[in-house]
CSV table of C-alpha atoms in Angstrom, one decimal:
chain,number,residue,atom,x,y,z
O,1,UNK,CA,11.9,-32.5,27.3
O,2,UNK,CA,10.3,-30.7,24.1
O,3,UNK,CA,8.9,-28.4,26.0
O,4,UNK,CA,12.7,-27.4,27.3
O,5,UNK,CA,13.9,-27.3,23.7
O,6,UNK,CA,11.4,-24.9,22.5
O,7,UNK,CA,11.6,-22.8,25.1
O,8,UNK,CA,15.8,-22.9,24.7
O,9,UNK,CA,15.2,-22.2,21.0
O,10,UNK,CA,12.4,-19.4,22.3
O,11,UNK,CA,15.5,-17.8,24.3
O,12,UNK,CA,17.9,-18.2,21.9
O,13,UNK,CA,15.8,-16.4,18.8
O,14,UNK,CA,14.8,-13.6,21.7
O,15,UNK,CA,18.7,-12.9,22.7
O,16,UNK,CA,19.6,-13.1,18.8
O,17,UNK,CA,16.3,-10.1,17.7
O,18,UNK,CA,17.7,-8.1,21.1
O,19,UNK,CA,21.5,-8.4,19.9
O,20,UNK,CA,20.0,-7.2,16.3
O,21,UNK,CA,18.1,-4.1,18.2
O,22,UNK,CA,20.7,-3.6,19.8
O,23,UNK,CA,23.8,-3.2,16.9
O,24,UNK,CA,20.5,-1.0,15.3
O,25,UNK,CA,20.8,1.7,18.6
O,26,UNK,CA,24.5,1.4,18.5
O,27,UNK,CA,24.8,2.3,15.1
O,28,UNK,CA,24.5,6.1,13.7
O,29,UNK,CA,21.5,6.7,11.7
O,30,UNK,CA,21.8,8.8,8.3
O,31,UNK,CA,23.2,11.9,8.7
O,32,UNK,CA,21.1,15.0,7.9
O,33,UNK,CA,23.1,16.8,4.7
O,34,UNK,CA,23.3,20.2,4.8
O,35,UNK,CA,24.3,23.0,2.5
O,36,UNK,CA,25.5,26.5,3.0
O,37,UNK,CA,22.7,27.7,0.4
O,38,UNK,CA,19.7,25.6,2.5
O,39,UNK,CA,21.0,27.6,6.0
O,40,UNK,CA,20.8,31.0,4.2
O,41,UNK,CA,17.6,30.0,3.2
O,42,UNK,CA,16.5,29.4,6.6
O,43,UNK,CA,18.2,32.5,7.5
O,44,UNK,CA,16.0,34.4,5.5
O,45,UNK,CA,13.0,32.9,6.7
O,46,UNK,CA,13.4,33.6,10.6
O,47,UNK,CA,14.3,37.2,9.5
O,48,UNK,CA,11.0,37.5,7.6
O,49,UNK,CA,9.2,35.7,10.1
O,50,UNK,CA,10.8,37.1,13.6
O,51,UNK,CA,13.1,39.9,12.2
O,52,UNK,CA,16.9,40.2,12.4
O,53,UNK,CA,17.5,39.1,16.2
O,54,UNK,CA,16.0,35.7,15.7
O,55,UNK,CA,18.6,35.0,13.2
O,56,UNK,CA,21.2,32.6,15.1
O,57,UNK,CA,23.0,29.7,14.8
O,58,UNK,CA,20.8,27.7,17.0
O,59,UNK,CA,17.7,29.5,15.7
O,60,UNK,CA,18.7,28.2,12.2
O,61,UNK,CA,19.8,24.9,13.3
O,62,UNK,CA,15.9,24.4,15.0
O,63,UNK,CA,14.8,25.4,11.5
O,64,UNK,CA,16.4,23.0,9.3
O,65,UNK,CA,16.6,20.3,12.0
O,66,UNK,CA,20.4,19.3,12.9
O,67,UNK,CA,22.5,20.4,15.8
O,68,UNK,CA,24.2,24.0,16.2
O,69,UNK,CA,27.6,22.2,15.1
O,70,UNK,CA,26.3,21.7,11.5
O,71,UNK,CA,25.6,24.8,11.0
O,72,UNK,CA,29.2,26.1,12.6
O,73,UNK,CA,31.1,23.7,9.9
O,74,UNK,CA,29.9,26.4,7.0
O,75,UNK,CA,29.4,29.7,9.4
O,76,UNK,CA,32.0,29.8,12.4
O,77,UNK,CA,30.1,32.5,14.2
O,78,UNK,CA,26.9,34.5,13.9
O,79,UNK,CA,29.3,37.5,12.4
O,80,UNK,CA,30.1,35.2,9.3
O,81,UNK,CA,26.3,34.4,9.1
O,82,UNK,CA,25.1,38.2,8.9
O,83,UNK,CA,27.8,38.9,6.4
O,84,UNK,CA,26.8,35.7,4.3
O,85,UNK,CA,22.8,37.1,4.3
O,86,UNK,CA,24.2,40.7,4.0
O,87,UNK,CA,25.8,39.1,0.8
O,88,UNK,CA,22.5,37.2,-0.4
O,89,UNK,CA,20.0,39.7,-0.1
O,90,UNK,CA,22.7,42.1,-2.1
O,91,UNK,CA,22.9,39.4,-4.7
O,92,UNK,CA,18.9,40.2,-5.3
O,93,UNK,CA,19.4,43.3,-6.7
O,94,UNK,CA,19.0,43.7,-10.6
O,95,UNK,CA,22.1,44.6,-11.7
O,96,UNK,CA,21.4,44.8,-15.1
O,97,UNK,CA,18.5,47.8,-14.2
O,98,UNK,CA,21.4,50.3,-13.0
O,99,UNK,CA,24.3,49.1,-14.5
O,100,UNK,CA,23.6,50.2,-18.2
O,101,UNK,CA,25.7,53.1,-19.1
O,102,UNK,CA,23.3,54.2,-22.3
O,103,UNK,CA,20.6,55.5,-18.8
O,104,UNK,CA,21.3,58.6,-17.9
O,105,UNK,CA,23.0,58.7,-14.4
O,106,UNK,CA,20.4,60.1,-12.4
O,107,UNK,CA,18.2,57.6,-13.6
O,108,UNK,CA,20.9,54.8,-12.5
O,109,UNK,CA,21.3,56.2,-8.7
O,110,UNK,CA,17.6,56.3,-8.4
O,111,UNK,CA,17.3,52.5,-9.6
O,112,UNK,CA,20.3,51.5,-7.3
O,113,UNK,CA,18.3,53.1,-4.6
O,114,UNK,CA,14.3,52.1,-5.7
O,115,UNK,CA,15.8,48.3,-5.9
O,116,UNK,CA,18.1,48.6,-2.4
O,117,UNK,CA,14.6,50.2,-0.5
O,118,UNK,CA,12.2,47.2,-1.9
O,119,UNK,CA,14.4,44.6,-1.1
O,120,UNK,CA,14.8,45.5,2.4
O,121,UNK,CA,11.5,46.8,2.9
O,122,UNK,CA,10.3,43.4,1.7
O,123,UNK,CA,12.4,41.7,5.1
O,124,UNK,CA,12.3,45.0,7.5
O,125,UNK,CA,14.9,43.1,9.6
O,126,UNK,CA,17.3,43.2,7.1
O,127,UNK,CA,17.9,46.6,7.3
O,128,UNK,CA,19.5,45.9,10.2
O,129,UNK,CA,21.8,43.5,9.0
O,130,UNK,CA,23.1,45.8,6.3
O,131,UNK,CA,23.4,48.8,9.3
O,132,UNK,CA,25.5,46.5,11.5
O,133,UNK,CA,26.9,43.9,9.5
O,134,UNK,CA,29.9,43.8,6.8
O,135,UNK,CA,29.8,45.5,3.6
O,136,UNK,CA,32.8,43.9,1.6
O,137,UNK,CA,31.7,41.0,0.2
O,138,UNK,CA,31.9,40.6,-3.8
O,139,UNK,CA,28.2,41.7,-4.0
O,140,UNK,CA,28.9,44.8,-1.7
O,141,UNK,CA,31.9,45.7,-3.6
O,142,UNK,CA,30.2,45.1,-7.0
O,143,UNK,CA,27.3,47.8,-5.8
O,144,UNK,CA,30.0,50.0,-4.5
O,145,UNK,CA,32.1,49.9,-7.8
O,146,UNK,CA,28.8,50.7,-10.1
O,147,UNK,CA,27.9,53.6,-7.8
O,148,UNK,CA,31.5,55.2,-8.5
O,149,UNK,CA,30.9,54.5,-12.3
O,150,UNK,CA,27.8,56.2,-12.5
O,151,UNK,CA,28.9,59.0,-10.4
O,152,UNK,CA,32.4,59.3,-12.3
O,153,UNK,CA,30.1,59.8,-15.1
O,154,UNK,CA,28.2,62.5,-13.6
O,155,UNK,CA,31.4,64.9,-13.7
O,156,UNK,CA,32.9,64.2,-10.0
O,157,UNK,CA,36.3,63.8,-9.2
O,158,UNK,CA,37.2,60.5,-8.0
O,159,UNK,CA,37.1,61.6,-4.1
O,160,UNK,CA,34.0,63.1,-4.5
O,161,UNK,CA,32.8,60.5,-6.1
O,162,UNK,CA,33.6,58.0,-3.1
O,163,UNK,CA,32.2,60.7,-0.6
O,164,UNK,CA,29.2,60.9,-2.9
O,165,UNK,CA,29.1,57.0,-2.7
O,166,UNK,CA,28.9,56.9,1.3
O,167,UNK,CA,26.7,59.6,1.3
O,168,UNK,CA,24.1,57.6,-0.9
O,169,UNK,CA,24.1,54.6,0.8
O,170,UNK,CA,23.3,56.4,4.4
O,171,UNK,CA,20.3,58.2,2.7
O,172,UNK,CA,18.9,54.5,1.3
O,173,UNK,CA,19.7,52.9,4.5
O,174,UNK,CA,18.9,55.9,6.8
O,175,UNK,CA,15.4,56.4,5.1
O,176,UNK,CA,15.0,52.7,5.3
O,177,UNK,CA,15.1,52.2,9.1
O,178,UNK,CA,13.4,54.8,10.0
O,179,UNK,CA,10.7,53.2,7.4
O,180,UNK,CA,11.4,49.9,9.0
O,181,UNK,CA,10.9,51.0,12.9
O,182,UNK,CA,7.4,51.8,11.9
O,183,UNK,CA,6.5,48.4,11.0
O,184,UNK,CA,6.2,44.9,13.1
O,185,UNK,CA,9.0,43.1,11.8
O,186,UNK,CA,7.5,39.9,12.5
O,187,UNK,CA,4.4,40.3,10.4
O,188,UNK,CA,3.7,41.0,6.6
O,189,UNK,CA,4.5,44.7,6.0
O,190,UNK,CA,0.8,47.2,5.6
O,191,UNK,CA,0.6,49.0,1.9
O,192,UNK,CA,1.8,52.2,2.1
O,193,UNK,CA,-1.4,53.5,1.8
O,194,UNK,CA,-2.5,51.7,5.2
O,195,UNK,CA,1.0,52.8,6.5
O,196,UNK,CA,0.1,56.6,5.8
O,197,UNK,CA,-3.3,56.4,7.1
O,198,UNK,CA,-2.2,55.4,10.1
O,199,UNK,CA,0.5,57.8,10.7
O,200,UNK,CA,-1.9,60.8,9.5
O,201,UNK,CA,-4.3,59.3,12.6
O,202,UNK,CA,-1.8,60.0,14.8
O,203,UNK,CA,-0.9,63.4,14.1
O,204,UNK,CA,-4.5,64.6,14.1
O,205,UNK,CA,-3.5,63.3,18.0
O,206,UNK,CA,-1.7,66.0,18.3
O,207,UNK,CA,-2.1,69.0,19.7
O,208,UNK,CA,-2.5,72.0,17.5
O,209,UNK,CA,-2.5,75.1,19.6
O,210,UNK,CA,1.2,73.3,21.3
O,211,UNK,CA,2.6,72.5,17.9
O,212,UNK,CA,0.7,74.5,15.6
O,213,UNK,CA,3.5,74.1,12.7
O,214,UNK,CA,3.6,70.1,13.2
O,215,UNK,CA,-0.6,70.6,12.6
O,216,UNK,CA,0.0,72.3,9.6
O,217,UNK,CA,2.1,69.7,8.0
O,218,UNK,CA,0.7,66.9,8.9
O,219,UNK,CA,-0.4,65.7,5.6
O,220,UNK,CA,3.1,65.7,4.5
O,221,UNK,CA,4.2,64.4,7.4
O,222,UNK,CA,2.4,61.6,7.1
O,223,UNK,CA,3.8,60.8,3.6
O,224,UNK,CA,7.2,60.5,5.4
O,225,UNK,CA,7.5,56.8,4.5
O,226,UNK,CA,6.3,56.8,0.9
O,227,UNK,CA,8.1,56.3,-2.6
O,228,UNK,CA,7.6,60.0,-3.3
O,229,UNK,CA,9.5,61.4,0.0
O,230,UNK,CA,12.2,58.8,-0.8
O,231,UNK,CA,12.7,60.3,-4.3
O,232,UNK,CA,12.1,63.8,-3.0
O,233,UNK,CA,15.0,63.2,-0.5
O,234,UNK,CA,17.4,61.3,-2.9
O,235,UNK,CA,17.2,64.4,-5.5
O,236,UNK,CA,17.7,66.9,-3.1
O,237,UNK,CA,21.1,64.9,-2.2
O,238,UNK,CA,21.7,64.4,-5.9
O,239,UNK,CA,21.0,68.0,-6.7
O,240,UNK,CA,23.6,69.0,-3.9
O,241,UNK,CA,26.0,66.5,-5.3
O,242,UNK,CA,26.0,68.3,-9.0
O,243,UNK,CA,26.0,72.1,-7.5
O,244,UNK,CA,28.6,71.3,-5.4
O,245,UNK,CA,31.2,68.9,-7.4
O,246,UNK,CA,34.6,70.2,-8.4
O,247,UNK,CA,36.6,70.6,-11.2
O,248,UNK,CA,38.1,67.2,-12.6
């Protein structure tokens, strides 16, 4: 008879610890909180890591651990996400290195560009964010509005000014991805030193008595993707932009 009590009382605290388990499965565990500032981050990270196509929602949503949903609740599409990072890596730029009026202006457009090239140069994927995504976010527009200042204040009209704008930014961006398709995006970007090397090995490749003027170059060729051809480049289009501006 003891022996069936215990074993009653045996069942009885068994049923009671499964009930418990139980109501613990049933319930909903903690939920993961997520801000729009910690997906961006993760944003960044795959485009750094993988380059620009694996940043999506599901990629980002692997990185910081929740479901694809969680991450739709701040981004609705991958089109909202790219313009949110287009936004964000703008925000890097130091403002306050361009934006001072008491520089002289060519000074100003060559810091606007020197910042725009190392920022995206340090994320090679990016540049293709900024190629295909939107431009009209308040950081966009900020760039946009100091670039008219500083070119108001190198004597163009305001519609040449806004030409001169657009012309600017597909130099930068231009030179960029053509800088950027040279480089795996997925690994930690070689000096330019190492980048130039490696471009004048293959042009000693080719063929000098086929392309005897692309021989003869081929020192400068090889600098195609250094700081000095970038500045070379953005005075020639700044020197264009004085000779040719019209009367206010």
């Amino acid at each position: 008879m003891a022996e069936h009590g215990e074993a009653a009382a045996g069942a009885a605290t068994g049923a009671a610890a499964g009930g418990a388990a139980a109501r613990g499965r049933g319930r909903p565990g903690r939920r993961r909180v997520l801000s729009e500032a910690e997906i961006l981050d993760a944003a960044l990270g795959l485009l750094g890591e993988k380059g620009a196509e694996a940043v999506s929602v599901r990629g980002i949503a692997a990185a910081v651990g929740v479901a694809p949903n969680a991450v739709y609740t701040y981004f609705p599409d991958r089109a909202a996400l790219v313009g949110a990072l287009v936004e964000r890596i703008l925000g890097e730029l130091d403002r306050a290195a361009f934006a001072d009026p008491g520089r002289p202006w060519r000074y100003r457009v060559h810091a606007v560009a020197a910042q725009l090239r190392e920022r995206l140069m340090a994320r090679p994927g990016a540049v293709d964010l900024l190629l295909f995504g939107p431009m009209d976010g308040p950081n966009a527009l900020a760039l946009g509005e100091t670039l008219l200042e500083i070119l108001a204040e190198a004597g163009l009209t305001t519609e040449d000014a806004a030409r001169a704008s657009y012309l600017l930014i597909v130099q930068v961006l231009g030179f960029v991805a053509l800088e950027a398709a040279e480089v795996d995006r997925a690994a930690p970007v070689p000096s330019e030193a190492e980048r130039v090397a490696a471009r004048a090995a293959a042009l000693r490749a080719v063929p000098a008595e086929a392309y005897p003027r692309t021989a003869a170059s081929a020192g400068t060729v090889a600098r195609y993707v250094t700081g000095e051809q970038f500045r070379w480049g953005l005075d020639r289009v700044l020197d264009g932009l004085v000779a040719g501006r019209s009367v206010k």
